[in-house]
Short mmCIF file of C-alpha atoms in Angstrom, two decimals:
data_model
loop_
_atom_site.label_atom_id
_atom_site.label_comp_id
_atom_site.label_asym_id
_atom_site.label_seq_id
_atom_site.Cartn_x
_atom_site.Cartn_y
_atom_site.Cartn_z
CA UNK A 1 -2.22 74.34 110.50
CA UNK A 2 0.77 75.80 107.93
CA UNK A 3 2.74 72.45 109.23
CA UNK A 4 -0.15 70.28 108.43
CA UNK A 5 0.12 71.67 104.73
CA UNK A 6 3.38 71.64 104.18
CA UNK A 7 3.36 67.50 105.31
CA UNK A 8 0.81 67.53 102.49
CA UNK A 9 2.60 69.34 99.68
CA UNK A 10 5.42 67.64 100.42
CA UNK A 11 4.52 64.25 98.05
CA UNK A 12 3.18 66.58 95.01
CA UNK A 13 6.34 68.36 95.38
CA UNK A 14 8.54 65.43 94.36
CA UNK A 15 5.69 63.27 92.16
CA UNK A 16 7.14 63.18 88.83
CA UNK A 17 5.60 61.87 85.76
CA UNK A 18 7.76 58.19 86.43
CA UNK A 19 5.90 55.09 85.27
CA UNK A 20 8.49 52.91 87.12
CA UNK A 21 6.02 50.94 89.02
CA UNK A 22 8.66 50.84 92.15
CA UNK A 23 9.01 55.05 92.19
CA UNK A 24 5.58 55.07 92.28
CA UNK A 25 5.38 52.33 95.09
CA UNK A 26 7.49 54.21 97.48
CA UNK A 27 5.33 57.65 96.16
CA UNK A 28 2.58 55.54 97.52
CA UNK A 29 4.45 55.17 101.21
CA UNK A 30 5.58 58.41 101.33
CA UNK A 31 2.27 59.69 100.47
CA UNK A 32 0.30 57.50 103.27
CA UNK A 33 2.71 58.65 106.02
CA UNK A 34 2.30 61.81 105.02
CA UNK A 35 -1.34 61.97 105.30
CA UNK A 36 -1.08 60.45 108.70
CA UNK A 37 1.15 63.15 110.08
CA UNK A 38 -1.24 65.77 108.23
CA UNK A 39 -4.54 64.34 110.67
CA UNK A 40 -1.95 64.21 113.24
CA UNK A 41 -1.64 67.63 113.12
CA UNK A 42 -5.01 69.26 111.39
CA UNK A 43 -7.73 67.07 110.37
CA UNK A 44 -8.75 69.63 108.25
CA UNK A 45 -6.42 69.78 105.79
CA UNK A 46 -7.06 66.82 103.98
CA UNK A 47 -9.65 69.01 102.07
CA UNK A 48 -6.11 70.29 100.29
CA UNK A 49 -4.73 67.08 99.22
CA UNK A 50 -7.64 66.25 97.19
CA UNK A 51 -7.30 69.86 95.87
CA UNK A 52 -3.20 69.44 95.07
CA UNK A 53 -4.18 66.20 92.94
CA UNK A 54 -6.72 67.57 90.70
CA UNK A 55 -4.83 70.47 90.13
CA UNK A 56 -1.92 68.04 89.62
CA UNK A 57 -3.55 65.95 87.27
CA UNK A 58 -5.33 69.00 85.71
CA UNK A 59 -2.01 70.46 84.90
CA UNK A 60 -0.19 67.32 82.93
CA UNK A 61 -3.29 67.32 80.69
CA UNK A 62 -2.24 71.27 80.23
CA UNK A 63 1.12 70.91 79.87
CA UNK A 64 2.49 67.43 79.13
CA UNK A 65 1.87 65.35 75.95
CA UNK A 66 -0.99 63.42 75.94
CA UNK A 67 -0.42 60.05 74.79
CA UNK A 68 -2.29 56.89 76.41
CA UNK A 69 -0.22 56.22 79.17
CA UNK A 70 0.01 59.93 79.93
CA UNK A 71 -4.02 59.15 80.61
CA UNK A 72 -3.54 55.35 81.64
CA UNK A 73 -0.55 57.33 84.43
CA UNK A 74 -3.47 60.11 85.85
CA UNK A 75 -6.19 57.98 86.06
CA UNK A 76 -4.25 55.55 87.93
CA UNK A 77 -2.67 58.45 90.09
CA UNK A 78 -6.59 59.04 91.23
CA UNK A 79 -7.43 55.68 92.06
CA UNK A 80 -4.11 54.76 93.85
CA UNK A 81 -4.89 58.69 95.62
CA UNK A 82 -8.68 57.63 96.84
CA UNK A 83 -7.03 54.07 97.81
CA UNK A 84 -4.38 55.67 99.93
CA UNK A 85 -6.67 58.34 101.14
CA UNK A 86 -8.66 55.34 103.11
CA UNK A 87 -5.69 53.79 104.00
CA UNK A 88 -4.07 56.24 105.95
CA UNK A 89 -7.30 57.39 107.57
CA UNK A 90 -8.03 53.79 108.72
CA UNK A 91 -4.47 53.55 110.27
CA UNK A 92 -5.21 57.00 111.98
CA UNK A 93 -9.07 56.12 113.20
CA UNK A 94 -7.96 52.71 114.98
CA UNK A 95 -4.67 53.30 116.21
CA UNK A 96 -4.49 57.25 116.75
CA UNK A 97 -8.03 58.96 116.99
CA UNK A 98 -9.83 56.26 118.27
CA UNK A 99 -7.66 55.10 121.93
CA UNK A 100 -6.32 59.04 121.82
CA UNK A 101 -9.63 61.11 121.52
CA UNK A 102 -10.53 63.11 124.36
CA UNK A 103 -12.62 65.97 126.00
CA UNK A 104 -15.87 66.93 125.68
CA UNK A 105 -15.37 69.64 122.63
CA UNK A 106 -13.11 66.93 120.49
CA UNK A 107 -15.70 63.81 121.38
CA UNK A 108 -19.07 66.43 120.12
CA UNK A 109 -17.61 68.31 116.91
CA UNK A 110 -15.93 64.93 115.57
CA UNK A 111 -19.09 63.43 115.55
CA UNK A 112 -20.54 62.41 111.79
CA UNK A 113 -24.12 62.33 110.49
CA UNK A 114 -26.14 59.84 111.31
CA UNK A 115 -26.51 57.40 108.78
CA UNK A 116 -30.63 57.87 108.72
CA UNK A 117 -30.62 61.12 107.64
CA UNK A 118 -27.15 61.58 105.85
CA UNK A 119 -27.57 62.32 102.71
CA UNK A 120 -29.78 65.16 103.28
CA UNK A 121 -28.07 66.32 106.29
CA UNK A 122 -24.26 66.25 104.30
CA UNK A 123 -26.57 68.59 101.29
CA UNK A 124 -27.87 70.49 103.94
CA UNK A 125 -24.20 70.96 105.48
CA UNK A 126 -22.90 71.55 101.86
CA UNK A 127 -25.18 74.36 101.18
CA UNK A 128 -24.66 75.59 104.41
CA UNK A 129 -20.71 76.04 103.69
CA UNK A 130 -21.31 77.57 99.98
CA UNK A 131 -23.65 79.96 101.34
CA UNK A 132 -21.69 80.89 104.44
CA UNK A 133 -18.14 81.67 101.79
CA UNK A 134 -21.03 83.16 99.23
CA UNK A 135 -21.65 85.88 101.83
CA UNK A 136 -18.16 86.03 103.43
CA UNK A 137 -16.77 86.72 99.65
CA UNK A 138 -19.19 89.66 99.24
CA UNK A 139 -16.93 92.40 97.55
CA UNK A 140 -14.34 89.61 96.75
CA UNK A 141 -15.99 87.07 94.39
CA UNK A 142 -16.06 89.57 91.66
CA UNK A 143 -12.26 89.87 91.84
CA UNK A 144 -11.58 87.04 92.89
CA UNK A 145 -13.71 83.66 92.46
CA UNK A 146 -15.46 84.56 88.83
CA UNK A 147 -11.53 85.10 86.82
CA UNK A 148 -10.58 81.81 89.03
CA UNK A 149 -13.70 80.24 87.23
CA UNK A 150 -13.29 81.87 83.60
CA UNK A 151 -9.71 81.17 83.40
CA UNK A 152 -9.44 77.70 85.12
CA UNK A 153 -12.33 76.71 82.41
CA UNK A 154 -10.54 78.05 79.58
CA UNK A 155 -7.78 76.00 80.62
CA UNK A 156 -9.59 72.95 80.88
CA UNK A 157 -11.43 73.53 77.24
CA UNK A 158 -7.56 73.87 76.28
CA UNK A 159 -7.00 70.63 77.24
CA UNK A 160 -10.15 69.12 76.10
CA UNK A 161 -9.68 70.74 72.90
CA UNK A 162 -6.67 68.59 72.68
CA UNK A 163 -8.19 65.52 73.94
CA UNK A 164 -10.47 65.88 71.13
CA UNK A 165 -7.37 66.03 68.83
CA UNK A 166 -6.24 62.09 69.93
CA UNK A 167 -7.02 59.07 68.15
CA UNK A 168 -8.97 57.76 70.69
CA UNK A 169 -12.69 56.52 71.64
CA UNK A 170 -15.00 59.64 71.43
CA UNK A 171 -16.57 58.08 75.00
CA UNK A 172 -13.47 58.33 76.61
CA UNK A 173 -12.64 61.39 74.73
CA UNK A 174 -16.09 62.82 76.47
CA UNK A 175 -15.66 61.21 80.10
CA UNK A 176 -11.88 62.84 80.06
CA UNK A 177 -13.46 66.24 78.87
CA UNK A 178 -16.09 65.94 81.57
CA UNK A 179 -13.55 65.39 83.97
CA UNK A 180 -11.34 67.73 83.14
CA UNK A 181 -14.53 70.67 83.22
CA UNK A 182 -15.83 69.26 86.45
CA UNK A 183 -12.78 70.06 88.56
CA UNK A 184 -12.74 73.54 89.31
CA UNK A 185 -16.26 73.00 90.51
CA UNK A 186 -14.82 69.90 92.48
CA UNK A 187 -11.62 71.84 94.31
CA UNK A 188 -14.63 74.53 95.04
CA UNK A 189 -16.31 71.57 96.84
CA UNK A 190 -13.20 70.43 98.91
CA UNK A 191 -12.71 74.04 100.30
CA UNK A 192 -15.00 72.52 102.45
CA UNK A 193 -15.95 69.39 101.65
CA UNK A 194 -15.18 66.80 104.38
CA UNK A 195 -16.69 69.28 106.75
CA UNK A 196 -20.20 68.17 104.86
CA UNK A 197 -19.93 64.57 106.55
CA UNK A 198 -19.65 66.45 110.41
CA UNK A 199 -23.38 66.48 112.28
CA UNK A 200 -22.03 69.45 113.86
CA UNK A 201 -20.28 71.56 111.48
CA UNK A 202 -18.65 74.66 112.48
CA UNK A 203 -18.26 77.75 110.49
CA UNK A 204 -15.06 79.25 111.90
CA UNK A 205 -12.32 80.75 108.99
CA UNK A 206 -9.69 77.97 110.14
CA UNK A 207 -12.00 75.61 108.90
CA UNK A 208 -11.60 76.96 105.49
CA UNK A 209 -8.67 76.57 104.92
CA UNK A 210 -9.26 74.06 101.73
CA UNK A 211 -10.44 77.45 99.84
CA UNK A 212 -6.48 77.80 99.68
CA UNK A 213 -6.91 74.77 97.11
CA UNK A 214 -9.47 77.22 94.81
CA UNK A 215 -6.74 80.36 94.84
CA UNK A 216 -3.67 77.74 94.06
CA UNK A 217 -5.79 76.43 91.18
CA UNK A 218 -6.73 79.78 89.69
CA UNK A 219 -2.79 80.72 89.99
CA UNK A 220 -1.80 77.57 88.13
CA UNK A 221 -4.87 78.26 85.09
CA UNK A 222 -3.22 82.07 85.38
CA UNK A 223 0.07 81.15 84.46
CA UNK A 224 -0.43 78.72 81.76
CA UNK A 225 -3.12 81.03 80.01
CA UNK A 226 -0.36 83.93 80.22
CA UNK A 227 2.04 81.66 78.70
CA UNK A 228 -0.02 80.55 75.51
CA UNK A 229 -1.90 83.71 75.58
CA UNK A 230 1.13 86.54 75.32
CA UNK A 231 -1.62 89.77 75.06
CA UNK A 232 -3.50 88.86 78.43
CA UNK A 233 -0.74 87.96 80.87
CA UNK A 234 -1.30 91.39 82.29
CA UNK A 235 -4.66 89.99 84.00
CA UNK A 236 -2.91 88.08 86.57
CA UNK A 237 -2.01 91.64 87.75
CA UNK A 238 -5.64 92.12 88.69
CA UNK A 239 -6.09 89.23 91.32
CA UNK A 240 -2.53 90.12 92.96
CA UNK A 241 -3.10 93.91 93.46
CA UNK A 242 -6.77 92.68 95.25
CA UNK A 243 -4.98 90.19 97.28
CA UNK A 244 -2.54 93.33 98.56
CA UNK A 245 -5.55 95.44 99.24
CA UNK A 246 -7.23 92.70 101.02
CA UNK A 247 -4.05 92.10 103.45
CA UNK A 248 -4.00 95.75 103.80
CA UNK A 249 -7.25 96.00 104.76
CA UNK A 250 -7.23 93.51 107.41
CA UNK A 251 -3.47 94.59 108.75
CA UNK A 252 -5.54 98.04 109.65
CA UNK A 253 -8.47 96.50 110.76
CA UNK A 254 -6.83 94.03 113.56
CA UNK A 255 -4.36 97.21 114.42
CA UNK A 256 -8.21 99.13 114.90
CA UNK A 257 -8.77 96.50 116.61
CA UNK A 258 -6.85 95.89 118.94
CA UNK A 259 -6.84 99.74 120.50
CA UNK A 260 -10.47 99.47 120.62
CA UNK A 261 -9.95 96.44 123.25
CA UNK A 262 -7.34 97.67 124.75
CA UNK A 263 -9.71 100.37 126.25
CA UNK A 264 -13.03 98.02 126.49
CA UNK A 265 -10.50 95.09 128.86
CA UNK A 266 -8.92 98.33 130.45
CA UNK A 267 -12.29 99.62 131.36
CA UNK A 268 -13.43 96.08 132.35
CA UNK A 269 -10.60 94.73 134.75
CA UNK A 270 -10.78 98.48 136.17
CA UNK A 271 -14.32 97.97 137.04
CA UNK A 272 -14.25 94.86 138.50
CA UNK A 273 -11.16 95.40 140.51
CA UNK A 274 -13.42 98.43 141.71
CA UNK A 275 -15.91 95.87 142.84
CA UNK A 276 -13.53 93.29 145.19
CA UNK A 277 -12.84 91.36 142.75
CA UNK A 278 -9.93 89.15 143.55
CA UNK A 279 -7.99 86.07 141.73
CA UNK A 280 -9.98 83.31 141.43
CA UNK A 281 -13.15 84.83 141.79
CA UNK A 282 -15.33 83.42 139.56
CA UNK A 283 -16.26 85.42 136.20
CA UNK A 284 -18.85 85.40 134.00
CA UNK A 285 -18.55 87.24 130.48
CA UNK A 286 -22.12 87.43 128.77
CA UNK A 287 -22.62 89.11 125.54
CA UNK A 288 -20.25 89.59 122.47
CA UNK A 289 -18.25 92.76 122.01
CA UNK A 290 -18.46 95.13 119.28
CA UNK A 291 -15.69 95.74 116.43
CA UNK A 292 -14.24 99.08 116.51
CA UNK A 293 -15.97 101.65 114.44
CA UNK A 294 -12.68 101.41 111.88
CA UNK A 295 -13.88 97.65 111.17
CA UNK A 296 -17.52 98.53 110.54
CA UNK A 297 -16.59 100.40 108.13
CA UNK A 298 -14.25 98.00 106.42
CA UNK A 299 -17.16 95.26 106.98
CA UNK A 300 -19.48 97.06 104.78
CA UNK A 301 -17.05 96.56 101.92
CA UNK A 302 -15.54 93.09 102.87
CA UNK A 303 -17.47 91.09 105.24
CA UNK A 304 -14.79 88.56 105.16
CA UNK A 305 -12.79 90.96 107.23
CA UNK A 306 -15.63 91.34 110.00
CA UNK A 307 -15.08 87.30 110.58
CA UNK A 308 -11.48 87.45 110.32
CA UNK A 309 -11.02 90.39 113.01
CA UNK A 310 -11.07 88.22 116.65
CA UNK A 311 -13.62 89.03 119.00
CA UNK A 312 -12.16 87.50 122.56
CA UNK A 313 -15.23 88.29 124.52
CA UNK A 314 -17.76 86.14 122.93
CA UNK A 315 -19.79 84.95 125.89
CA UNK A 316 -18.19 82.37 127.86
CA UNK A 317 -14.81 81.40 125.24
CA UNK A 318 -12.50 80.78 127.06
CA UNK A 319 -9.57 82.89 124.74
CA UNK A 320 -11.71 86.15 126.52
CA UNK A 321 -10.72 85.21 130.51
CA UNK A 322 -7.18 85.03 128.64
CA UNK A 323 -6.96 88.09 127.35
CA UNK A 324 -8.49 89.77 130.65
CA UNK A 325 -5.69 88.21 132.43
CA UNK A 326 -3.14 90.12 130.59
CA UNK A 327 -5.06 93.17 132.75
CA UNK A 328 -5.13 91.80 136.00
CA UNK A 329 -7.88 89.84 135.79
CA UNK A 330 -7.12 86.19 137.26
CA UNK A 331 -10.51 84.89 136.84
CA UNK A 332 -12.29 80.61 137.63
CA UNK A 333 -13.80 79.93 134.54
CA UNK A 334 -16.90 77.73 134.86
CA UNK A 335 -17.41 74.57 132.36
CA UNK A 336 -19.91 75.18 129.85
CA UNK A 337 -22.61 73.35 131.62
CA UNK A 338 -22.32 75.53 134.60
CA UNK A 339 -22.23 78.96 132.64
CA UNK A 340 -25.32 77.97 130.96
CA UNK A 341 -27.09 77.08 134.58
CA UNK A 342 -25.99 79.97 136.29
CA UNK A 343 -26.20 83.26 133.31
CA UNK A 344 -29.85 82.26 132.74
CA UNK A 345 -30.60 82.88 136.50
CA UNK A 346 -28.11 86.24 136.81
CA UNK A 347 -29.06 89.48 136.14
CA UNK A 348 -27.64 93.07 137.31
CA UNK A 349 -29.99 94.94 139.42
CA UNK A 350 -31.54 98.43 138.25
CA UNK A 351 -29.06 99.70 140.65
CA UNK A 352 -26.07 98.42 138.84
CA UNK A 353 -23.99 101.52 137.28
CA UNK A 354 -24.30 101.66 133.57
CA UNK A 355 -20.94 101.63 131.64
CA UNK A 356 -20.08 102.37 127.80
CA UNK A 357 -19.48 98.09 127.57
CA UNK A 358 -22.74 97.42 129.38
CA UNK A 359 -22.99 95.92 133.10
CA UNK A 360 -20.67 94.73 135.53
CA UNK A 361 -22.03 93.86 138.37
CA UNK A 362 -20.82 90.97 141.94
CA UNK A 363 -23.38 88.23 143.73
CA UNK A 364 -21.90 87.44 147.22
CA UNK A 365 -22.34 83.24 147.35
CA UNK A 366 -20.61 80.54 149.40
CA UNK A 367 -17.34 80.27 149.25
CA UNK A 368 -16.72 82.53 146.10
CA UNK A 369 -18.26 85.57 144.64
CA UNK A 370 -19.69 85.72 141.41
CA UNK A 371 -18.69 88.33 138.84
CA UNK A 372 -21.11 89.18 135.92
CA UNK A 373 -19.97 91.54 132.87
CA UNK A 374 -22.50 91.56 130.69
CA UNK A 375 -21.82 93.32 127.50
CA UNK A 376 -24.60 94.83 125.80
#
C-alpha cells in the first residue's frame, strides 16, 4: 500500500511548471508507467493521484503568478492527467488484470455495477462511503475535517480573489473560480471515489486510504494561510496536537488489545486441545470477538479507533486460524461455501461447558472431527 503511493508521488514530485512541450512529453511517460506499477501494486490508490493533481494545480493558482499560460499550463495538466489516467488503466485491464486475475475473492469484489442500474447504484455506493467516514470521524471531524474545509476554502477565495484581479473574460474568470471552490469537495470525493463504480463495495479502513488526499490538502491550505496570514499560523498547532492524541490513542488501544487476545486464543487452543483436538482437524470459528474493555472505552470517544483495532476472530477469516496457530492450534480451514453449509447445521449441545468466550464444543464425522468455537 505505502509502495503503491510512493510510485504515485513520485511524478508530482519532479512536475515543474516547464512549458517545454518535450519535458512535459516524457512527464507524460513517466507518469503512465507510474500509474501502472501503482494498480500493480494497490488498485486503490489511484483515488490519490487524482487528489495530488488538484492539490497540485490548486496550489500554482495559490502561489505562482497567474498569467494565461499559467491557466492555458493547468488546464492542460488536467486533460493530459484524465487522458493518461485511461491510458494506463487500459494497458493494465488487457494485458495485466484481465489474463492475470484470479480466485474467487479477486474475480467477486472487482466486479463493477451493472450498467442498468449504475447511476443509482454508484449514488447509492457514494453515500454509503460518506456516511460510513461521517460516523467513523465522530469526535474527529470537529478537529479535523471542518478547519480542512474553512481553511482550504479561504485559500481557494484567495486565489479566486486574484483571478478576479486578471484582465480576462468574467466567464472564464467564473468557471476558474468554480473550479478552484469545487475541489476540496472533489479530493473529499476521491477518498473514496473509484470505490463508488464497485457492485460490491467494501468498507474496510485500507480502502480509505484516498482520505490521505483530504489531510495532505488541508496541510498545503495550512501552510500558505500561515504564510500570508502571520497572526494565525499558530492554528496549524491545533490539527497536529489531535493527530498525536489520535496515534496515542490507538498505540494503547492495539497494546489493550492485544493482552485481551492473548488470554481469549490462550483460553481457546487450551480448550480445544482439552477436547482431542489434533493438527488438521477441522475448525470452525463462529461469532466475532469482543474488544477489550480499554477499547470500549476509547470507542465511545473515537469510533474510528473501534474499526482500526483488528479483530482476528471474525467468523470464518481466515487471519483468525492464523493467529490460533501461533498457540498450537494447526487447524483445516473450510472454503467459504463449506463453512456456510456446515455452521448453519452445528450447534453445541446443552451439555457443552460454558466458557467466558462462549462454546467450544467436537462432532466425531468420517475421516475428521469437527471443531466448533462459537463465540458469543
Amino acid at each position: 500500500m505505502g509502495l503503491s503511493v510512493l510510485v504515485l508521488a513520485v511524478p508530482f514530485a519532479f512536475l515543474k511548471n516547464d512549458y517545454k512541450i518535450h519535458s512535459f512529453l516524457i512527464w507524460q511517460l513517466i507518469l503512465v508507467a507510474c500509474i501502472n506499477a501503482s494498480l500493480c501494486l494497490y488498485q486503490v490508490s489511484m483515488n490519490l493521484a487524482f487528489s495530488f493533481v488538484l492539490i497540485y494545480v490548486m496550489s500554482n493558482f495559490l502561489i505562482s503568478d497567474i498569467t494565461k499560460e499559467t491557466i492555458k499550463s493547468n488546464l492542460l495538466l488536467l486533460i493530459s492527467f484524465l487522458a493518461n489516467v485511461l491510458i494506463s488503466y487500459t494497458i493494465y485491464y488487457f494485458l495485466i488484470a484481465k489474463p492475470l486475475l484470479a480466485g474467487e475473492y479477486s474475480m467477486t469484489y472487482s466486479q463493477t455495477v451493472d450498467p442498468n442500474s449504475s447511476l443509482t447504484q454508484i449514488i447509492k455506493n457514494a453515500l454509503d462511503f460518506v456516511g460510513h467516514i461521517y460516523s467513523s470521524l465522530k469526535g474527529i471531524s470537529n478537529w479535523l475535517l471542518y478547519p480542512i474545509l474553512v481553511t482550504s476554502t479561504l485559500a481557494n477565495l484567495w486565489a479566486t480573489i486574484r483571478l478576479f484581479k486578471l484582465r480576462l473574460n468574467r466567464g472564464i474568470v467564473f468557471l476558474l473560480s468554480t473550479m478552484l471552490l469545487l475541489i476540496p469537495f472533489v479530493v473529499f470525493f476521491f477518498s473514496f471515489g473509484i470505490l463508488s463504480f464497485l457492485k460490491y463495495p467494501l468498507h474496510n479502513p485500507r480502502l480509505f486510504i484516498g482520505f490521505a488526499g483530504v489531510i495532505l490538502l488541508g496541510n498545503c491550505c495550512y501552510v500558505f494561510l500561515s504564510h500570508r496570514l502571520k497572526p494565525l499560523s499558530w492554528l496549524v498547532v491545533i490539527p497536529i496536537a489531535f493527530c498525536f492524541v489520535i496515534c496515542i490513542s490507538y498505540a494503547n488501544a492495539l497494546r489493550f488489545q492485544e493482552r485481551f487476545d492473548n488470554i481469549l486464543y490462550t483460553n481457546i487452543s487450551t480448550d480445544l486441545l482439552s477436547l482431542g483436538f489434533k493438527d488438521n482437524d477441522v475448525l470452525i470459528l463462529h461469532g466475532i470477538q469482543k474488544s477489550a474493555p480499554e477499547v470500549k472505552l476509547v470507542e465511545k470517544k473515537f469510533p474510528l479507533i473501534g474499526i482500526l483495532v483488528p479483530k482476528y476472530i471474525y467468523n470464518n477469516w481466515f487471519w483468525g486460524y492464523v493467529k490460533l496457530e501461533r498457540y498450537g492450534i494447526h487447524a483445516q480451514v473450510l472454503s467459504q461455501a463449506e463453512y456456510d453449509a456446515m455452521v448453519s447445521s452445528l450447534h453445541c449441545g446443552s451439555n457443552s461447558p460454558r466458557k467466558i468466550y462462549g462454546e467450544v464444543c467436537q462432532f466425531a464425522t468420517d475421516p475428521k472431527t469437527i471443531f466448533l468455537v462459537h463465540i458469543k
